[in-house]
Amino acid sequence: MKGKALFLFWTLLIGFIFSTNGTLVYALESPNTDNYQKDSSYFFIQYNGEEKEVIVNGNITLKLTGWADDSKTTVNGNITSVDSSNSTEDITLKVNEELNELPLNETEIINYRIIVADIFKSEIVTTQELTDSSTIVVQNNNGTSIEEVKTVDEYDTVIENKGLIYYSSGQSGEKLVITKEKYDSLNIVKDTTTIESNAVSEVKATPTTKSIKEVQPLTRFSKSSTPATTTTVANKVPSITYSTHIQKIGWQEAVRDGALSGTEGEAKRLEAIKISLENTPYSGGLTYTTHVQKYGWMSNVPAGSISGTTGEGKRVEAIQIKLTGEMATHYDVYYRVHAQTFGWLGWAKNGESSGTSGLAKRLEAIEIVLVKKGEQAPGSSERRYITPTSVVYTTHVQTYGWLQPVKDGAMSGTSGQAKRLEAIKINLENLPYSGGITYSTHVQSYGWINEVSNGQVSGTSGQAKRLEAIKINLTGDIAKYYDVYYRVHSQTFGWLGWAKNGMKAGTEGLGKRLEAIEIKLVLKGQSVSVSATQAFKEPLKVFLDPGHGGNDPGAVAGGYQEANINLAVANKAKALLVAQGYKVYMSRSDDTYVSLLDRSQKANDLKADLFISIHVNSTGSGTTSANGIESYFYEYNPDYPSKINEDMHNNSDRIKKSVTLTNLIQDNMIQYTGANDRGTDGSAFSVIREAAMPATLIELGFINNTNERQKLVTSSYQQKLAKAISDGVVEYFRIY
């Protein structure tokens, strides 16, 4: 009881703390597996490789940061102590079937077991039953055997490995434990450490008796010495029996001749299998192999042996079974599997693969049956083995014509050669479901052209027309299980972001050619970073706001109105920006009145990328000697709270970009006109406060300064100011 007393003491002392995922966790002082008993507890962690955090107590946090090796046998992590030391210690945790110890500090240790899983889960499990589980390593005809004995709990966690135990049969057939020396003398064995690993048959005892069940000798170690007669052959009907090891369940009772072994609808992986023949009328037997997570195809094993793994948390993904000897000339062996996501697959036979490959899908159940040669199969053989579906594509490139097809994310086209894509063909290979692929391209001069599918041409050839954008989609049942992702290399922009399932990728309205493309299929649930704004680029939108207008002429001097000068400069700037490929909107295009809030609201509704408010300065009365150009970006003032732009008015990124835009345009205006530089400053002007995008307000000069007014009203001076605005916008978008 010593171990239990220590456990209870530390549980009461430290108490229960909630972890970040809602699991109750605690620490206990140095539990020893030799004293580990029923009702003791440990961390049972199902780990998927993501960064996860568990709060052990108020001062200690355990963080799992990822796999430490490709085989997923260890996990990287760290222990952080939030106390006076405030220290972090890097650790490596084991992934196996055994109970492991993790020291937290000089006085505290926790027990844990980690297994590989698709979804992260951490829980404290309390051992209710301890059972001796025996793996037969060698079974001999003289009644002797070697077994590896482990004490496990109901989660198949190895609490204690008792090692190899040697047995002989008593006079009444009972098992007797003998020494290694006695075993060696009975079998003339010199070295039991070279026992063949395939000769393994694991049997788990019933929890109530905690005993080790006896098993029948493995068929691989004995052969019948009496040949079957013709009469015997005629009367014998062979059976095939099989048992599967299932996640959290362990070995199931053996079934035979087409019965289901495994589970349906419980999302439990099949981890290992044993198959045997009974009542065979002919010589021969069977062999089988499984495709196991991380290990691939295992070595073939004979009847009665284990194929797969136990205690490693690894899924079986596919299986091959075949008959040998005379049995193979008289019978076929058929088998089908229930695979994660796909359900029951078609019937495979005689060594064909059944299951999936490259899709990380577990087998959950299996059915196996023997059929006489020439007799009907038990069902359809369609879709018996599913491998990854491939997307294949080729592009027609300027001067090169059609390139060789590529597949599954490879680049088609060119990079760094300034060659346009002119057409594309896309198809799917190795489809496990009905359906196909459709696509449409945006072509120079034509715009979006009609959608085509499954290897048809989209685009043009011989017309020197560039592709500018593309949309790709899956159809039918294949779309239920896969997403199609694609990205393009676009003139000027380079590789854009990934689009998927019908999103636009490329540009529109910018006159930019596509130069290359990558396309791949991804199983549903496996994400790739996607952003509509990164995958597809439309013309950048600039909003010009000519100040005043209508019944609000603005500043007036010398017979001229500010509103008219503002509009004249804005129109010239618009023409220059449109020529650069920008989409330009204006708060007004004639002498009409627009309220301050409406100006900002229009820009916000259009989701403009920039806002530029154009004004002319004035001292308010009479002629002034004040002269020069000044510009403003938004600066928060509590006396002028935002009315329609609460979220973005004081956004630090918006303000930073506004300062950049303001300085670029101001510097250009001074350089192009030679005017006095009055600098830039922050202000809470309504139009730049309420605009949700980077914004600036510029003052082109003083209308009531006679010399400056004479310049401001001339078309040539206005053109210089407009060019300063346009060039400032171009420079801004080179930065952002």
XYZ file of C-alpha atoms in Angstrom:
736
model
C 0.000 0.000 0.000
C 2.996 2.314 0.173
C 2.687 3.432 -3.453
C -1.031 4.150 -3.095
C -0.504 6.121 0.118
C 2.077 8.356 -1.541
C -0.243 8.897 -4.486
C -3.175 9.927 -2.284
C -0.970 12.201 -0.178
C 0.304 14.188 -3.140
C -3.107 14.310 -4.780
C -4.620 15.909 -1.670
C -1.631 18.224 -1.198
C -1.493 19.641 -4.712
C -5.165 19.373 -5.684
C -6.777 19.302 -9.088
C -6.031 22.030 -11.631
C -7.794 22.445 -14.991
C -5.557 22.237 -18.044
C -5.980 24.351 -21.157
C -8.070 21.648 -22.827
C -10.219 20.955 -19.806
C -8.364 17.880 -18.509
C -7.861 17.503 -14.769
C -4.162 17.046 -14.100
C -1.932 16.761 -11.061
C 1.554 15.694 -9.986
C 2.562 12.872 -7.658
C 5.822 12.019 -5.966
C 8.006 9.461 -7.732
C 5.587 6.571 -8.349
C 7.454 3.322 -8.968
C 5.996 0.941 -11.531
C 7.026 -1.967 -9.324
C 4.508 -0.702 -6.763
C 1.983 0.566 -9.332
C -1.459 -0.687 -8.348
C -5.090 -0.634 -9.270
C -6.646 2.842 -8.802
C -3.337 4.570 -9.595
C -3.448 7.210 -12.344
C -1.290 8.598 -15.142
C -1.436 10.948 -18.111
C -2.736 9.189 -21.239
C -1.902 11.503 -24.163
C -3.064 10.969 -27.735
C -0.753 13.249 -29.722
C -1.026 14.563 -33.297
C 2.182 16.595 -33.618
C 0.697 20.033 -32.966
C 1.897 22.450 -30.282
C -0.166 21.722 -27.188
C -0.012 22.892 -23.580
C -1.063 21.183 -20.353
C -1.109 22.987 -17.010
C 0.264 20.542 -14.441
C -0.323 22.826 -11.478
C -0.386 26.497 -10.681
C 3.389 26.785 -11.163
C 4.249 24.165 -13.782
C 3.232 23.940 -17.444
C 4.061 21.058 -19.778
C 4.214 22.011 -23.465
C 4.438 19.522 -26.359
C 6.014 21.266 -29.353
C 6.206 18.585 -32.070
C 7.661 15.268 -33.167
C 11.351 14.840 -32.384
C 11.893 12.336 -35.213
C 10.234 11.245 -38.463
C 9.255 7.859 -37.026
C 7.242 9.612 -34.280
C 8.858 7.651 -31.472
C 9.674 10.750 -29.417
C 8.117 14.183 -28.815
C 9.892 17.470 -28.158
C 8.628 19.637 -25.348
C 9.504 21.781 -22.375
C 8.576 22.266 -18.749
C 8.065 25.842 -17.611
C 8.058 26.797 -13.938
C 6.254 30.052 -13.246
C 7.752 30.838 -9.857
C 10.761 32.664 -8.484
C 13.030 30.721 -10.847
C 10.804 31.339 -13.921
C 12.778 28.615 -15.734
C 12.096 26.561 -18.856
C 13.662 23.138 -19.390
C 13.655 21.364 -22.762
C 12.647 17.699 -22.609
C 12.067 14.707 -24.886
C 9.118 12.388 -24.222
C 8.832 8.759 -25.317
C 6.063 7.426 -27.550
C 5.516 3.755 -26.715
C 3.240 1.255 -25.001
C 4.876 1.599 -21.605
C 4.321 3.723 -18.521
C 7.030 6.409 -18.442
C 8.226 8.799 -15.770
C 8.761 12.531 -16.272
C 10.577 14.485 -13.537
C 9.062 17.947 -13.168
C 11.583 19.184 -10.621
C 13.644 17.804 -7.772
C 10.594 16.587 -5.843
C 7.817 15.936 -8.357
C 7.411 13.283 -11.050
C 4.420 12.431 -13.232
C 3.680 9.176 -15.045
C 2.618 9.324 -18.680
C 2.048 7.353 -21.843
C 1.942 8.953 -25.310
C 0.509 7.320 -28.446
C 0.260 8.614 -32.014
C -3.237 9.865 -32.898
C -5.043 11.975 -35.496
C -6.586 14.273 -32.869
C -4.946 15.563 -29.697
C -6.424 14.437 -26.396
C -4.937 14.475 -22.914
C -6.624 12.763 -19.995
C -5.893 11.314 -16.599
C -6.770 7.612 -16.597
C -7.188 5.574 -13.451
C -6.150 1.935 -13.616
C -9.041 -0.359 -12.709
C -7.627 -3.729 -13.750
C -4.101 -5.109 -14.036
C -3.749 -8.102 -16.346
C -0.842 -10.284 -17.362
C -0.554 -10.346 -21.136
C 1.551 -13.078 -22.692
C 3.204 -13.107 -26.096
C 4.230 -16.588 -27.234
C 7.721 -16.303 -28.626
C 8.339 -20.011 -29.249
C 5.903 -22.958 -29.063
C 7.469 -26.426 -29.359
C 5.905 -29.822 -30.068
C 7.301 -31.227 -26.814
C 5.091 -28.918 -24.768
C 7.763 -26.388 -23.899
C 7.427 -22.703 -24.775
C 8.904 -19.273 -24.214
C 6.575 -16.376 -23.495
C 7.153 -12.679 -22.913
C 4.913 -11.554 -20.071
C 3.847 -7.989 -19.450
C 1.473 -6.530 -16.890
C -0.955 -4.197 -18.667
C -4.002 -2.180 -17.710
C -7.281 -1.809 -19.576
C -5.654 0.763 -21.900
C -2.991 -1.791 -22.935
C -0.405 0.345 -21.158
C 2.518 -1.792 -20.027
C 2.832 -1.257 -16.295
C 5.597 -3.848 -15.866
C 7.580 -5.984 -18.317
C 8.312 -9.265 -16.573
C 10.505 -10.454 -19.436
C 10.837 -13.987 -20.869
C 9.322 -16.877 -18.927
C 10.036 -20.531 -19.788
C 7.340 -23.221 -19.568
C 6.904 -26.968 -19.881
C 3.761 -29.112 -19.714
C 2.964 -31.137 -16.609
C 1.537 -34.635 -16.606
C -2.020 -33.270 -16.721
C -1.175 -30.749 -19.428
C -0.840 -27.829 -17.022
C 1.842 -25.178 -17.595
C 4.852 -25.317 -15.344
C 7.409 -22.524 -15.043
C 10.932 -23.827 -15.590
C 14.379 -22.249 -15.666
C 16.115 -21.190 -18.862
C 18.686 -23.897 -18.264
C 15.951 -26.560 -18.022
C 14.316 -25.244 -21.181
C 17.649 -25.315 -23.038
C 18.316 -28.881 -21.928
C 14.887 -30.009 -23.176
C 15.281 -28.301 -26.531
C 19.066 -28.230 -26.971
C 18.813 -24.475 -27.583
C 22.038 -22.518 -27.290
C 20.726 -18.995 -27.685
C 17.125 -17.901 -27.261
C 17.920 -14.297 -28.068
C 17.729 -15.001 -31.815
C 14.104 -16.123 -31.707
C 12.375 -15.314 -34.963
C 10.200 -12.222 -34.538
C 7.494 -13.521 -36.840
C 6.717 -16.410 -34.474
C 4.635 -14.212 -32.192
C 1.128 -14.819 -30.957
C -0.196 -12.515 -28.244
C -2.911 -13.719 -25.859
C -4.464 -11.513 -23.184
C -5.809 -12.997 -19.954
C -9.278 -12.350 -18.589
C -9.184 -9.464 -16.076
C -11.015 -11.419 -13.373
C -8.497 -14.255 -13.103
C -5.339 -12.340 -14.033
C -4.030 -15.581 -15.502
C -2.352 -16.382 -18.787
C -4.515 -18.247 -21.289
C -3.042 -21.307 -22.930
C -2.928 -21.284 -26.719
C -2.802 -23.871 -29.423
C 0.613 -24.531 -30.968
C 1.293 -22.288 -33.945
C 0.681 -24.068 -37.238
C 4.025 -22.904 -38.621
C 5.895 -25.218 -36.199
C 4.143 -28.475 -37.099
C 3.141 -30.319 -40.239
C 0.780 -33.236 -40.656
C 2.687 -36.450 -41.241
C -0.290 -38.201 -42.827
C -1.141 -37.217 -46.418
C -4.833 -36.563 -47.043
C -6.587 -39.373 -48.914
C -8.973 -38.817 -51.815
C -11.921 -39.526 -49.532
C -10.671 -37.056 -46.943
C -10.248 -34.356 -49.568
C -13.746 -34.896 -50.873
C -15.303 -34.609 -47.438
C -13.289 -31.706 -46.057
C -14.538 -28.125 -46.399
C -11.791 -25.667 -45.432
C -12.418 -22.650 -43.217
C -10.485 -19.439 -42.802
C -10.385 -17.917 -39.319
C -9.087 -14.514 -38.327
C -8.776 -12.133 -35.407
C -7.961 -8.428 -35.336
C -6.320 -6.197 -32.738
C -8.419 -3.045 -32.431
C -7.569 0.322 -30.882
C -8.588 0.434 -27.169
C -10.165 -3.031 -27.473
C -7.195 -5.311 -28.079
C -7.524 -8.757 -29.666
C -11.077 -9.650 -30.617
C -12.471 -13.181 -30.578
C -11.642 -15.057 -33.774
C -14.337 -15.219 -36.491
C -14.498 -17.246 -39.691
C -15.627 -17.463 -43.304
C -16.736 -13.935 -44.176
C -17.764 -12.699 -40.725
C -16.801 -9.156 -39.755
C -13.742 -8.667 -37.560
C -13.140 -5.149 -36.308
C -15.615 -2.313 -35.775
C -17.938 -0.119 -37.811
C -18.914 3.427 -36.925
C -16.590 3.643 -33.905
C -13.581 5.312 -35.609
C -11.209 2.712 -34.139
C -8.126 1.664 -36.056
C -7.271 -1.933 -36.876
C -3.698 -2.400 -35.645
C -2.844 -6.063 -36.325
C -4.326 -9.308 -37.659
C -3.861 -13.089 -37.349
C -5.241 -15.451 -40.018
C -5.346 -19.257 -40.055
C -6.738 -22.107 -42.161
C -8.689 -25.013 -40.683
C -9.814 -28.398 -42.042
C -7.802 -27.941 -45.225
C -8.235 -30.816 -47.737
C -5.010 -29.973 -49.597
C -1.431 -29.230 -48.727
C -0.316 -25.651 -48.538
C -1.372 -22.717 -46.421
C -1.478 -18.952 -46.651
C 0.690 -15.883 -46.198
C -0.251 -12.265 -45.658
C 1.209 -8.819 -45.173
C -0.130 -5.485 -43.971
C 0.696 -1.901 -44.862
C 1.304 -0.170 -41.511
C 1.473 3.532 -40.718
C 5.081 4.785 -40.985
C 6.450 1.286 -41.691
C 4.854 0.602 -45.090
C 4.444 -2.977 -46.267
C 5.610 -5.453 -43.630
C 7.280 -8.796 -44.376
C 4.975 -11.652 -45.347
C 4.077 -13.910 -42.417
C 2.625 -17.438 -42.429
C -0.716 -18.581 -41.039
C -1.281 -17.870 -37.343
C 1.327 -15.126 -37.085
C 0.773 -11.471 -36.273
C 0.989 -8.913 -39.061
C 0.881 -5.325 -37.896
C 1.774 -3.881 -34.494
C 0.368 -3.790 -30.968
C 0.974 -1.149 -28.329
C 2.369 1.358 -30.835
C -0.847 3.137 -31.780
C -0.215 2.545 -35.501
C -2.966 1.941 -38.015
C -3.066 -0.805 -40.624
C -3.881 0.836 -43.967
C -3.983 -2.101 -46.404
C -3.595 -5.878 -46.596
C -2.618 -8.623 -49.061
C -3.561 -12.292 -48.513
C -2.727 -15.276 -50.708
C -2.951 -19.050 -50.555
C 0.061 -21.297 -51.120
C 0.658 -24.851 -52.311
C -2.217 -27.027 -53.535
C -4.739 -24.842 -51.723
C -3.945 -22.070 -54.193
C -4.794 -24.334 -57.151
C -8.241 -25.256 -55.797
C -9.387 -22.151 -53.925
C -9.334 -18.374 -54.135
C -9.130 -16.256 -51.018
C -11.284 -13.107 -51.159
C -11.142 -10.229 -48.683
C -12.519 -6.730 -48.332
C -11.897 -3.973 -45.795
C -13.760 -1.112 -44.184
C -11.515 1.956 -44.575
C -11.745 5.304 -42.816
C -13.733 7.835 -44.889
C -14.361 5.364 -47.732
C -16.373 2.673 -45.950
C -16.464 -0.876 -47.370
C -14.216 -1.266 -50.401
C -14.549 -3.882 -53.137
C -13.371 -7.495 -52.845
C -9.706 -8.214 -53.534
C -8.326 -11.727 -54.031
C -5.166 -13.811 -54.113
C -2.538 -11.266 -53.052
C -4.169 -8.151 -54.468
C -3.948 -5.025 -52.327
C -7.040 -4.070 -50.338
C -7.287 -0.738 -48.522
C -5.574 2.571 -49.193
C -2.077 3.898 -49.778
C -0.692 7.382 -49.274
C -3.922 8.691 -47.760
C -3.273 8.094 -44.024
C -6.578 6.235 -43.656
C -7.023 3.486 -41.077
C -8.607 0.112 -41.684
C -11.467 -0.462 -39.260
C -12.762 -3.941 -40.165
C -12.191 -6.880 -42.523
C -14.082 -9.841 -44.006
C -12.285 -12.886 -45.502
C -13.770 -15.881 -47.323
C -12.573 -18.916 -49.311
C -14.186 -19.587 -52.692
C -13.663 -22.672 -54.876
C -11.927 -22.007 -58.164
C -14.485 -21.176 -60.841
C -17.206 -20.166 -58.408
C -18.662 -16.673 -58.196
C -16.909 -13.931 -56.240
C -18.682 -12.764 -53.048
C -19.225 -9.274 -54.470
C -17.939 -6.453 -56.640
C -14.203 -5.963 -56.964
C -14.490 -2.276 -57.904
C -12.576 0.244 -55.819
C -10.754 -2.362 -53.754
C -7.532 -0.367 -53.375
C -7.463 3.419 -53.277
C -4.313 5.390 -53.954
C -4.013 9.195 -54.122
C -5.864 10.771 -57.021
C -3.584 12.850 -59.239
C -4.298 16.073 -61.075
C -2.445 16.267 -64.400
C -2.060 19.461 -66.413
C -0.195 21.023 -69.323
C 0.072 24.600 -70.559
C 0.530 26.225 -73.956
C 3.368 28.735 -73.579
C 4.380 31.595 -75.864
C 6.970 30.386 -78.468
C 7.161 26.904 -76.852
C 3.689 25.551 -77.563
C 2.297 22.711 -75.415
C 4.642 21.640 -72.609
C 4.969 18.099 -71.254
C 2.231 17.261 -68.719
C 3.074 17.513 -65.018
C 1.080 16.536 -61.943
C 0.327 17.134 -58.280
C 1.779 20.566 -57.541
C 4.598 20.620 -60.101
C 5.092 23.855 -62.048
C 3.803 24.115 -65.611
C 4.948 27.166 -67.547
C 8.069 29.302 -67.140
C 9.574 31.590 -64.538
C 11.830 34.548 -65.285
C 11.405 34.259 -69.078
C 8.515 36.740 -69.559
C 6.562 34.100 -71.512
C 2.775 34.187 -71.389
C 0.531 31.208 -70.774
C -1.952 31.003 -73.638
C -3.996 27.880 -72.831
C -4.286 25.012 -70.358
C -5.623 21.440 -70.149
C -6.360 19.770 -66.787
C -7.411 16.195 -66.016
C -7.701 13.765 -63.093
C -6.082 10.332 -62.843
C -6.827 7.337 -60.615
C -10.271 8.517 -59.562
C -11.738 6.534 -56.643
C -15.101 8.279 -57.103
C -17.314 9.607 -59.826
C -16.863 13.207 -60.903
C -14.237 15.301 -62.633
C -12.625 18.706 -62.892
C -13.847 21.922 -64.544
C -11.998 25.159 -65.238
C -12.310 28.573 -66.880
C -9.678 31.133 -67.837
C -9.677 34.917 -68.179
C -8.186 35.667 -71.593
C -6.797 38.933 -72.928
C -9.518 40.862 -74.841
C -12.141 38.124 -74.249
C -12.482 38.165 -70.456
C -13.779 35.023 -68.728
C -14.484 32.317 -71.317
C -16.851 29.362 -71.045
C -16.035 26.624 -68.560
C -14.558 23.372 -69.902
C -13.764 20.055 -68.224
C -11.574 16.929 -68.056
C -8.702 17.608 -70.430
C -10.365 20.110 -72.764
C -8.527 23.260 -73.853
C -9.241 26.540 -72.080
C -7.627 29.572 -73.674
C -6.327 30.158 -77.195
C -3.423 29.130 -79.377
C -2.069 30.990 -82.390
C -3.724 34.247 -81.314
C -0.967 35.615 -79.036
C -3.516 36.137 -76.251
C -2.356 35.905 -72.667
C -4.118 34.071 -69.869
C -4.654 36.477 -66.986
C -6.566 34.415 -64.408
C -8.092 30.977 -63.803
C -10.836 29.254 -61.781
C -10.753 25.476 -61.118
C -13.352 23.281 -59.443
C -14.102 19.619 -58.741
C -17.444 18.022 -59.577
C -19.390 14.952 -58.483
C -18.434 12.656 -55.616
C -14.714 13.489 -55.850
C -15.585 16.992 -54.585
C -16.902 15.466 -51.345
C -13.496 14.089 -50.452
C -10.940 16.428 -52.062
C -10.255 20.142 -52.475
C -8.391 21.445 -55.520
C -5.751 24.088 -54.758
C -3.917 26.199 -57.336
C -1.645 29.209 -57.533
C -0.247 31.219 -60.437
C 2.903 33.119 -61.298
C 1.725 36.491 -62.574
C 3.648 39.166 -64.440
C 5.010 41.811 -62.046
C 3.579 40.089 -58.936
C 5.377 36.729 -59.110
C 3.801 33.791 -57.272
C 0.426 34.743 -55.835
C -1.266 32.976 -52.929
C -3.152 29.669 -53.097
C -6.765 29.652 -54.265
C -9.140 26.687 -54.017
C -12.439 25.280 -55.277
C -13.489 27.878 -57.846
C -11.770 30.940 -56.393
C -10.102 33.316 -58.845
C -6.311 33.136 -59.169
C -4.401 35.718 -61.179
C -5.316 39.295 -62.114
C -8.147 41.101 -63.815
C -8.084 44.555 -65.370
C -4.329 44.942 -64.946
C -3.122 43.580 -68.291
C -0.790 41.085 -66.570
C 0.036 37.704 -68.124
C 0.099 34.386 -66.316
C 3.509 32.745 -66.669
C 3.166 29.506 -64.686
C 0.728 27.496 -62.593
C 0.778 24.816 -59.862
C -2.254 22.621 -59.076
C -2.737 19.950 -56.415
C -5.468 17.909 -54.754
C -5.757 17.889 -50.972
C -7.944 15.577 -48.894
C -10.758 17.340 -47.079
C -9.662 18.391 -43.626
C -6.003 18.894 -44.602
C -5.689 22.645 -44.926
C -3.485 24.808 -47.104
C -3.310 28.530 -46.389
C -5.729 30.305 -48.700
C -6.395 34.019 -49.144
C -8.635 35.478 -51.831
C -6.741 38.780 -51.710
C -3.370 37.049 -52.111
C -4.498 34.686 -54.874
C -6.294 37.184 -57.103
C -5.454 40.791 -57.796
C -7.794 43.336 -59.305
C -6.749 46.924 -60.094
C -5.892 48.782 -56.922
C -8.561 51.337 -56.057
C -7.677 54.981 -55.431
C -10.317 57.379 -54.137
C -9.763 61.056 -55.005
C -11.718 63.623 -53.047
C -11.818 67.116 -54.671
C -12.716 69.275 -51.666
C -15.871 71.436 -51.493
C -18.265 71.941 -54.477
C -21.812 73.084 -55.201
C -23.043 75.526 -52.600
C -19.692 75.167 -50.832
C -17.074 76.871 -53.090
C -14.337 76.649 -50.463
C -11.803 79.453 -50.315
C -12.365 82.311 -52.807
C -9.867 84.942 -54.024
C -9.207 86.946 -57.182
C -12.418 85.652 -58.730
C -11.393 82.006 -58.408
C -12.953 79.262 -56.280
C -11.032 76.576 -54.468
C -13.616 73.919 -55.440
C -12.858 74.360 -59.158
C -9.080 74.162 -58.727
C -9.467 71.019 -56.581
C -11.620 69.338 -59.263
C -9.259 70.294 -62.089
C -6.233 68.785 -60.317
C -8.227 65.663 -59.336
C -9.313 65.046 -62.946
C -5.731 65.300 -64.183
C -4.502 62.951 -61.419
C -7.262 60.474 -62.283
C -6.167 60.340 -65.930
C -2.559 59.646 -64.928
C -3.558 56.935 -62.414
C -5.899 55.166 -64.854
C -3.048 55.066 -67.372
C -0.982 53.296 -64.685
C -3.640 50.576 -64.342
C -5.413 51.819 -61.216
C -9.173 51.987 -60.778
C -9.995 55.547 -59.723
C -13.134 56.802 -57.991
C -13.968 60.406 -57.097
C -16.248 61.871 -54.445
C -17.574 64.248 -57.123
C -16.997 64.697 -60.848
C -18.699 68.076 -61.245
C -19.625 71.163 -59.246
C -21.922 69.429 -56.761
C -22.089 69.391 -52.980
C -21.073 66.262 -51.042
C -21.040 66.204 -47.252
C -17.833 65.345 -45.407
C -19.156 62.074 -43.993
C -20.527 60.997 -47.382
C -17.098 61.414 -48.951
C -15.502 59.003 -46.493
C -18.507 56.663 -46.573
C -18.292 56.340 -50.369
C -14.630 55.360 -50.137
C -15.366 52.848 -47.382
C -18.241 51.276 -49.322
C -15.990 50.872 -52.366
C -13.254 49.346 -50.178
C -10.769 51.727 -51.734
C -7.072 51.108 -51.106
C -6.162 54.813 -50.710
C -7.992 58.069 -49.958
C -6.567 61.440 -51.145
C -8.405 64.651 -50.344
C -7.333 67.600 -52.500
C -7.601 71.190 -51.250
C -6.228 74.709 -51.735
C -5.137 76.730 -48.707
C -6.172 80.199 -47.541
C -5.517 82.447 -44.569
C -9.200 83.391 -44.609
C -9.175 87.098 -45.577
C -7.365 89.496 -47.867
C -4.094 88.953 -49.632
C -1.427 87.042 -47.736
C 2.268 86.505 -47.964
C 1.805 82.939 -46.684
C 2.784 80.472 -49.372
C 3.755 76.884 -49.989
C 2.404 73.338 -49.904
C 1.525 71.268 -46.829
C -0.045 67.840 -46.264
C -1.794 66.013 -43.403
C -2.262 62.509 -42.128
C -4.724 61.537 -39.383
C -3.797 62.073 -35.752
C -6.156 61.157 -32.943
C -7.824 64.017 -31.072
C -10.294 63.147 -28.269
C -12.246 66.310 -29.041
C -13.158 64.846 -32.452
C -14.326 61.250 -31.962
C -14.954 59.009 -34.961
C -18.548 58.756 -36.217
C -18.434 55.998 -38.866
C -14.923 54.562 -38.569
C -14.638 53.368 -34.992
C -12.661 50.235 -35.854
C -10.019 51.757 -38.153
C -9.729 55.467 -37.392
C -6.846 54.984 -34.956
C -5.497 51.728 -36.390
C -1.702 51.861 -36.085
C -1.072 50.182 -39.446
C -3.441 52.568 -41.237
C -1.795 55.578 -39.636
C 1.700 54.300 -40.450
C 0.756 53.851 -44.104
C -0.996 57.228 -44.133
C 2.205 58.911 -42.988
C 4.135 57.169 -45.775
C 1.583 58.219 -48.428
C 1.527 61.813 -47.155
C 5.314 62.158 -47.210
C 5.659 60.645 -50.699
C 3.119 62.990 -52.278
C 4.406 66.026 -50.351
C 8.009 65.382 -51.439
C 6.930 65.019 -55.089
C 4.872 68.221 -55.047
C 7.798 70.232 -53.658
C 10.246 68.672 -56.112
C 8.019 69.105 -59.208
C 6.817 72.683 -58.483
C 9.666 74.278 -56.527
C 7.103 75.588 -54.025
C 7.857 76.356 -50.395
C 7.811 73.163 -48.284
C 5.519 73.693 -45.323
C 5.939 70.044 -44.340
C 3.562 67.325 -43.141
C 1.651 67.036 -39.895
C -1.082 65.112 -38.134
C -4.640 66.367 -37.825
C -8.151 65.083 -37.057
C -9.803 66.382 -40.273
C -13.116 64.566 -40.799
C -12.452 63.043 -44.213
C -9.163 61.389 -43.200
C -10.492 60.424 -39.759
C -13.532 58.603 -41.160
C -11.800 56.902 -44.116
C -11.082 53.257 -43.267
C -8.012 53.069 -45.522
C -4.681 54.982 -45.536
C -5.582 58.608 -46.188
C -4.034 62.027 -46.715
C -5.276 65.586 -47.122
C -3.093 67.877 -49.256
C -3.086 71.694 -49.499
C -1.778 72.699 -52.958
C -0.962 76.340 -52.130
C -2.596 79.574 -50.966
C -5.389 80.907 -53.174
C -5.204 84.326 -51.476
C -1.486 84.633 -52.243
C -1.455 86.464 -55.556
C 1.669 84.801 -56.993
C 0.619 81.318 -55.930
C -2.960 81.779 -57.216
C -1.651 82.732 -60.653
C 0.146 79.352 -60.791
C -2.678 77.311 -59.309
C -5.165 78.317 -61.998
C -2.889 77.303 -64.904
C -3.243 73.867 -66.537
C 0.542 73.290 -66.613
C 0.957 73.864 -62.863
C -2.081 71.707 -62.129
C -0.492 68.950 -64.260
C 2.671 69.069 -62.154
C 0.618 68.693 -58.989
C -1.396 65.839 -60.515
C 1.774 64.012 -61.544
C 3.145 64.426 -58.020
C -0.011 62.764 -56.684
C 0.078 59.937 -59.267
C 3.779 59.229 -58.776
C 3.322 59.249 -55.002
C 0.620 56.577 -55.330
C 2.862 54.415 -57.551
C 5.743 54.735 -55.076
C 3.418 53.895 -52.177
C 2.275 50.630 -53.786
C 5.866 49.663 -54.443
C 6.343 49.780 -50.670
C 3.034 48.170 -49.694
